[in-house]
CSV table of C-alpha atoms in Angstrom, one decimal:
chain,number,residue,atom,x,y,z
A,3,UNK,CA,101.1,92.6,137.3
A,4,UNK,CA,104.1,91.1,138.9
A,5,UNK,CA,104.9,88.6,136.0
A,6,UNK,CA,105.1,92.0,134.4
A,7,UNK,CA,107.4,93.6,136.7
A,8,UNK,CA,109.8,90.1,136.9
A,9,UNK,CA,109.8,90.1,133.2
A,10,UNK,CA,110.6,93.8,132.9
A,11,UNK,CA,113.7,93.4,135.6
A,12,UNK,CA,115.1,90.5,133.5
A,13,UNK,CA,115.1,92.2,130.9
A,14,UNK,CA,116.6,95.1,131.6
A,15,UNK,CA,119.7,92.6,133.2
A,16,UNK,CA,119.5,90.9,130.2
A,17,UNK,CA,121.2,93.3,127.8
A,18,UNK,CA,124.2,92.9,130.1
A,19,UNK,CA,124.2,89.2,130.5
A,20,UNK,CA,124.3,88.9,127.1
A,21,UNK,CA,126.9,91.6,126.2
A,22,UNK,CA,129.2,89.2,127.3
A,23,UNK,CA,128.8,87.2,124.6
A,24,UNK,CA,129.1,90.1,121.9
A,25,UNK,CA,132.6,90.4,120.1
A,26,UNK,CA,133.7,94.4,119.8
A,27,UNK,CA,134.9,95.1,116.0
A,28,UNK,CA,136.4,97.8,115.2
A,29,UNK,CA,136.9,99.8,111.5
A,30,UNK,CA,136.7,103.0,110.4
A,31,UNK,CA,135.0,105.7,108.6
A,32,UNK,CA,138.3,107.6,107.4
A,33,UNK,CA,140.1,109.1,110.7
A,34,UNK,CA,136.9,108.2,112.6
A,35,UNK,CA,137.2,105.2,114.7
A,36,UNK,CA,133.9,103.1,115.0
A,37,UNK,CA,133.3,100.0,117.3
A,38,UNK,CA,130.7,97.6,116.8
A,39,UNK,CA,129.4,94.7,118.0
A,40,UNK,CA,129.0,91.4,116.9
A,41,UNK,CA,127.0,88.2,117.7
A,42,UNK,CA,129.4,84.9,119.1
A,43,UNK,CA,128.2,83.0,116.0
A,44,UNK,CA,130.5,85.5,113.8
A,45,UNK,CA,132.3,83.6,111.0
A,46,UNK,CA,129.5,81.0,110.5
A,47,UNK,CA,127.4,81.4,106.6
A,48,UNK,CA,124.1,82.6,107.7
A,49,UNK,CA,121.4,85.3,107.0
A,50,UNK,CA,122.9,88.2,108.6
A,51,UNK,CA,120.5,91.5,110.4
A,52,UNK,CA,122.2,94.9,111.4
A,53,UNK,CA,120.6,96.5,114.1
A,54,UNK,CA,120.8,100.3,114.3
A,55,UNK,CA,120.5,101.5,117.5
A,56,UNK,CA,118.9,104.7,119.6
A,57,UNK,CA,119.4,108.0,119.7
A,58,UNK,CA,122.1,107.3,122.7
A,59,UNK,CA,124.2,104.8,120.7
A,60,UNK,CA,124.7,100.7,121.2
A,61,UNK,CA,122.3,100.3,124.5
A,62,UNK,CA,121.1,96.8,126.4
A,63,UNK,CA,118.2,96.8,123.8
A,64,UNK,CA,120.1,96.7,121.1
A,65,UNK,CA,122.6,93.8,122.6
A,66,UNK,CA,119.5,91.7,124.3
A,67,UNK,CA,117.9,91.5,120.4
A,68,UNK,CA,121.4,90.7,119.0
A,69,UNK,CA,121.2,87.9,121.3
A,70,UNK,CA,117.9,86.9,120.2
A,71,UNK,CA,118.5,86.7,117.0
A,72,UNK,CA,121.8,84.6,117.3
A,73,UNK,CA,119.4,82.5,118.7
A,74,UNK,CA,117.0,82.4,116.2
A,75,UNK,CA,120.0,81.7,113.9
A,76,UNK,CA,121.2,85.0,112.9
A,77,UNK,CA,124.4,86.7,112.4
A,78,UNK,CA,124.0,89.9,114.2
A,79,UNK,CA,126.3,93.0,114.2
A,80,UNK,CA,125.3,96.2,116.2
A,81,UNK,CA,126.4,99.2,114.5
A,82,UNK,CA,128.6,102.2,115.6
A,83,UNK,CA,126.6,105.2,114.0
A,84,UNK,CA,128.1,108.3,115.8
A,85,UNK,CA,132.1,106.6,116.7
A,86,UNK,CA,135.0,106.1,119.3
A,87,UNK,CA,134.3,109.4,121.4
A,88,UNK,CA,131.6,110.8,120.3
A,89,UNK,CA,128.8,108.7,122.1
A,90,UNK,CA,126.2,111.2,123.4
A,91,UNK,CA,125.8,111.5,127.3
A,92,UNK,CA,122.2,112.9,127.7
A,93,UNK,CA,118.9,113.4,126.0
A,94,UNK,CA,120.1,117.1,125.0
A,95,UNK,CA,123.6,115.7,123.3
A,96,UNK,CA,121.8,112.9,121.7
A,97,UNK,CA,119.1,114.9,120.2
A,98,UNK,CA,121.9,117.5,118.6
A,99,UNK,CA,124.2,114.6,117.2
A,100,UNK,CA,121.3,112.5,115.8
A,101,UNK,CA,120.0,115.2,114.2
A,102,UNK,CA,122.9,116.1,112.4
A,103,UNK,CA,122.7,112.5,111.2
A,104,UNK,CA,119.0,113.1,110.2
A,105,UNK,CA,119.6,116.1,108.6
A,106,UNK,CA,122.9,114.8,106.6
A,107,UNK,CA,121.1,111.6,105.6
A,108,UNK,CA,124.1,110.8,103.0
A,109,UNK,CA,126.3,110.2,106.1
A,110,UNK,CA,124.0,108.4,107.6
A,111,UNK,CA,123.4,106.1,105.4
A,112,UNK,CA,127.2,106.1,104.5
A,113,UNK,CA,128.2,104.6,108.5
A,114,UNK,CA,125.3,102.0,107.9
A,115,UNK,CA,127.3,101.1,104.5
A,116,UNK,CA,130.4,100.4,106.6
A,117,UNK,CA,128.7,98.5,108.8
A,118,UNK,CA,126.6,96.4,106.7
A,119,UNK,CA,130.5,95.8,104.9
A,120,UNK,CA,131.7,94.2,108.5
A,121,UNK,CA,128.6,92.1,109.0
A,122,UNK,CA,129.6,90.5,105.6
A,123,UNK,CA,133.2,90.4,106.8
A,124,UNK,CA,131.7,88.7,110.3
A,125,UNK,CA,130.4,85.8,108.0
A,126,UNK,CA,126.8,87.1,107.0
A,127,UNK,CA,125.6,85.9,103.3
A,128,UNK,CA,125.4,89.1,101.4
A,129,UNK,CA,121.7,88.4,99.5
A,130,UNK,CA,120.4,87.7,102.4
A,131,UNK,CA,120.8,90.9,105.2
A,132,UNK,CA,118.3,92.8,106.9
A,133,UNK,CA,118.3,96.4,108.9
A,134,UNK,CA,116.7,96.5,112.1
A,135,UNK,CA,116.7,99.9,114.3
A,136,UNK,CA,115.1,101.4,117.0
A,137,UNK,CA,113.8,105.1,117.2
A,138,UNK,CA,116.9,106.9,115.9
A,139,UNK,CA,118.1,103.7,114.5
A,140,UNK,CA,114.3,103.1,113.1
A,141,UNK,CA,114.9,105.8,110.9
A,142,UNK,CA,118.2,104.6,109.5
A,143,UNK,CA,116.2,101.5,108.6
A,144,UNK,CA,114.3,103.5,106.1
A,145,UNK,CA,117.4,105.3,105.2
A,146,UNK,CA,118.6,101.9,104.3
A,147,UNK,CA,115.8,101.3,101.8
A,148,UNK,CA,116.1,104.7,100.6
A,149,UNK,CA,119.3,104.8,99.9
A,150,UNK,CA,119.2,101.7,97.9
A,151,UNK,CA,121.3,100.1,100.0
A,152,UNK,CA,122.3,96.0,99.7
A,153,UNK,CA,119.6,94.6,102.3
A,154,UNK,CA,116.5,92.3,101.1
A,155,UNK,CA,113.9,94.3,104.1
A,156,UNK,CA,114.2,96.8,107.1
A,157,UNK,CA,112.5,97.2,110.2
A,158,UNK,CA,111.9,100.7,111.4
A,159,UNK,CA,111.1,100.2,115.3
A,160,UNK,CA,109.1,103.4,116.7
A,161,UNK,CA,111.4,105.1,114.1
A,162,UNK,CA,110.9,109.0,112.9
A,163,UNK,CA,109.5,108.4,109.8
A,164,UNK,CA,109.0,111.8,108.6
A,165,UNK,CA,111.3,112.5,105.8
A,166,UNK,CA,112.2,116.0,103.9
A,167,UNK,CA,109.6,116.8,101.5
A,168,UNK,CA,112.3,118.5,99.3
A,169,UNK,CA,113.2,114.7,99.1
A,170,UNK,CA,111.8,112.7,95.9
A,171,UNK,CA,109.9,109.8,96.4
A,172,UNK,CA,111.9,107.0,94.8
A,173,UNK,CA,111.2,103.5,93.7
A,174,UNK,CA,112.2,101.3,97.0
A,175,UNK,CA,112.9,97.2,95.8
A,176,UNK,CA,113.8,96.7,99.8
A,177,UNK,CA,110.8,95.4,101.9
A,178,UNK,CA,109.2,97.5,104.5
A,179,UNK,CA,108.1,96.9,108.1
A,180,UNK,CA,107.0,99.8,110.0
A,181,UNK,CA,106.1,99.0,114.0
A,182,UNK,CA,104.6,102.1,114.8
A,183,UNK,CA,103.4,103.1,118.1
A,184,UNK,CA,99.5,104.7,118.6
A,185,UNK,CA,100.4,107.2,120.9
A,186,UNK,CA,104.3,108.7,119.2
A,187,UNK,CA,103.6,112.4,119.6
A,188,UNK,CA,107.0,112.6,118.0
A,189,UNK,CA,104.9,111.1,114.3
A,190,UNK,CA,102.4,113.1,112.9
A,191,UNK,CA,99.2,112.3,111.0
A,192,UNK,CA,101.4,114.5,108.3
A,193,UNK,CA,104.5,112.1,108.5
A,194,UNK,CA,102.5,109.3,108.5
A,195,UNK,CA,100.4,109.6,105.9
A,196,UNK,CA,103.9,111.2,103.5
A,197,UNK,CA,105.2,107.9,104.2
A,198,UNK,CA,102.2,106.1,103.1
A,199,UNK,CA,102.4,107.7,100.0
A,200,UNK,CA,106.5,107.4,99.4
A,201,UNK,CA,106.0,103.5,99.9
A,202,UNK,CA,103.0,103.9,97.3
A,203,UNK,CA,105.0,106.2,95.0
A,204,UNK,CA,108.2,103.9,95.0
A,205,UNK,CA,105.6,100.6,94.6
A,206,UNK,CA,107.1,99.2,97.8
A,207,UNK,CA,105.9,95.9,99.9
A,208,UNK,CA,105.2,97.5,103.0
A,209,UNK,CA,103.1,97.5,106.0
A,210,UNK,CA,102.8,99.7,109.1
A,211,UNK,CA,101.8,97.5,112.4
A,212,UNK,CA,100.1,100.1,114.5
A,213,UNK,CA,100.3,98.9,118.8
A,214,UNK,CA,97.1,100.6,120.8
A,215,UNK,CA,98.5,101.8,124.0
A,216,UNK,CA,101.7,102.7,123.3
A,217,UNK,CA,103.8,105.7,123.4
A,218,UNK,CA,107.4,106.3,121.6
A,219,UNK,CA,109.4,104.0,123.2
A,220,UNK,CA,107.5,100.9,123.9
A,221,UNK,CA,109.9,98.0,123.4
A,222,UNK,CA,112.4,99.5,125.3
A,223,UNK,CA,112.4,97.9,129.2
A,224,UNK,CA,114.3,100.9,130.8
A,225,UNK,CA,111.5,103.6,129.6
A,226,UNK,CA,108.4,104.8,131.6
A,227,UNK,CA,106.8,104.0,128.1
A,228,UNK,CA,107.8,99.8,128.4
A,229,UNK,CA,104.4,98.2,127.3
A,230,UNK,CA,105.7,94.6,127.8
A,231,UNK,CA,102.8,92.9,126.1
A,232,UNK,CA,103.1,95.2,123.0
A,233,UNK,CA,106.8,94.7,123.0
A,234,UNK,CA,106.9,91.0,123.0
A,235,UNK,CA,104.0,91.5,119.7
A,236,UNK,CA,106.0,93.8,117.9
A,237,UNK,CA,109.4,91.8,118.3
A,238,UNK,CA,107.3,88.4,117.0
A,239,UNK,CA,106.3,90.4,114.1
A,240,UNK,CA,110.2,91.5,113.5
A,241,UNK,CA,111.1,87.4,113.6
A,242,UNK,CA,108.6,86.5,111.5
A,243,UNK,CA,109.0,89.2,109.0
A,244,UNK,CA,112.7,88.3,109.1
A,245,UNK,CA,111.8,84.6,108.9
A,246,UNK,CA,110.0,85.4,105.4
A,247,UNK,CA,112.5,87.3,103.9
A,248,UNK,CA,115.7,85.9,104.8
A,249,UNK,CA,115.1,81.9,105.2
């Protein structure tokens, strides 16, 4: 119990420790000013993985795994979904503008387009790039595969996976990991098991890693959800899916 607790205080100092060694880049979606991060190792030729962050924008989760995965020899770059000024404030502001982005899924997957472009600029070898995102950004990750976009696999991290059912199911090429959460009352058996059948549909590689015990955001050291021993599963599972498809 208190290796638990220790672990769960570093980690939630971590995001900010390792901040410091995350470059701000800044480019633009027409007049809309976006700034991003990037991992130290920028400018390097190496497999490359966006991360897509939560509901409330770039957070210590999403910096502490870009750090990771510079270490694990990755070229990370933390996208700017919502832009310079429009960074939500509270659980109310960030439920209104991610949904908008939700809703509007052609913008969405627009901004993660502009970012994927800057973690090519940042050095990242263009066949091999991955999407990574967490909760909001777990459903850009499927975005990205939906939208056909230039990555070899995404990881959708307690993601909404329920998708519009006026939507198509389309053949996905991109590789599919879902990390899914038992206990997500924000996914339904309904959303599930359409997803199930879109990745079936579109003759995907998939597979859905279901964590007992575990509510929405799991991962995530700052939530009253934190299940530190399902965390540290679910992010071996991201290295080593990333490990297969990119090296």
């Amino acid at each position: 119990m208190i290796r638990s607790i220790l672990l769960s205080a570093f980690l939630m100092t971590s995001g900010t420790i390792f901040s410091q060694n995350l470059k701000t880049v800044s480019y633009q979606d027409g007049s809309q000013k976006l700034n991003g991060l990037v991992t130290s190792n920028a400018g390097k030729k190496l497999p490359g993985v966006l991360i897509l962050p939560a509901w409330k924008g770039i957070d210590d989760e999403a910096k502490t795994a870009a750090a990771d995965l510079e270490k694990q020899g990755y070229i990370a770059f933390i996208a700017d979904i919502y832009g310079e000024g429009n960074i939500p404030t509270d659980n109310a502001s960030a439920a209104k503008t991610a949904g908008f982005y939700k809703k509007d899924y052609a913008a969405y997957q627009k901004r993660i387009s502009l970012a994927l472009e800057q973690l090519k600029k940042n050095g990242a070898i263009s066949d091999k790039i991955a999407v990574i995102g967490y909760c909001f950004g777990g459903t850009g990750a499927l975005e990205s595969a939906r939208g056909k976009l230039p990555v070899v696999g995404v990881v959708s991290i307690h993601g909404s996976i329920g998708k519009d059912q006026s939507r198509a199911n389309e053949a996905i090429s991109t590789k599919i990991l879902v990390e899914n959460p038992a206990e997500d009352k924000s996914v339904t058996p309904e959303d599930y098991n359409n997803l199930v059948k879109e990745m079936n549909d579109g003759k995907a590689d998939w597979q859905i890693i279901t964590y007992a015990n575990s509510k929405h955001t799991f991962t995530d050291p700052k939530s009253a959800d934190y299940n530190p021993m399902m965390a540290k599963r679910a992010w071996n599972h991201t290295l080593m899916f990333l490990k297969e498809i990119l090296k």
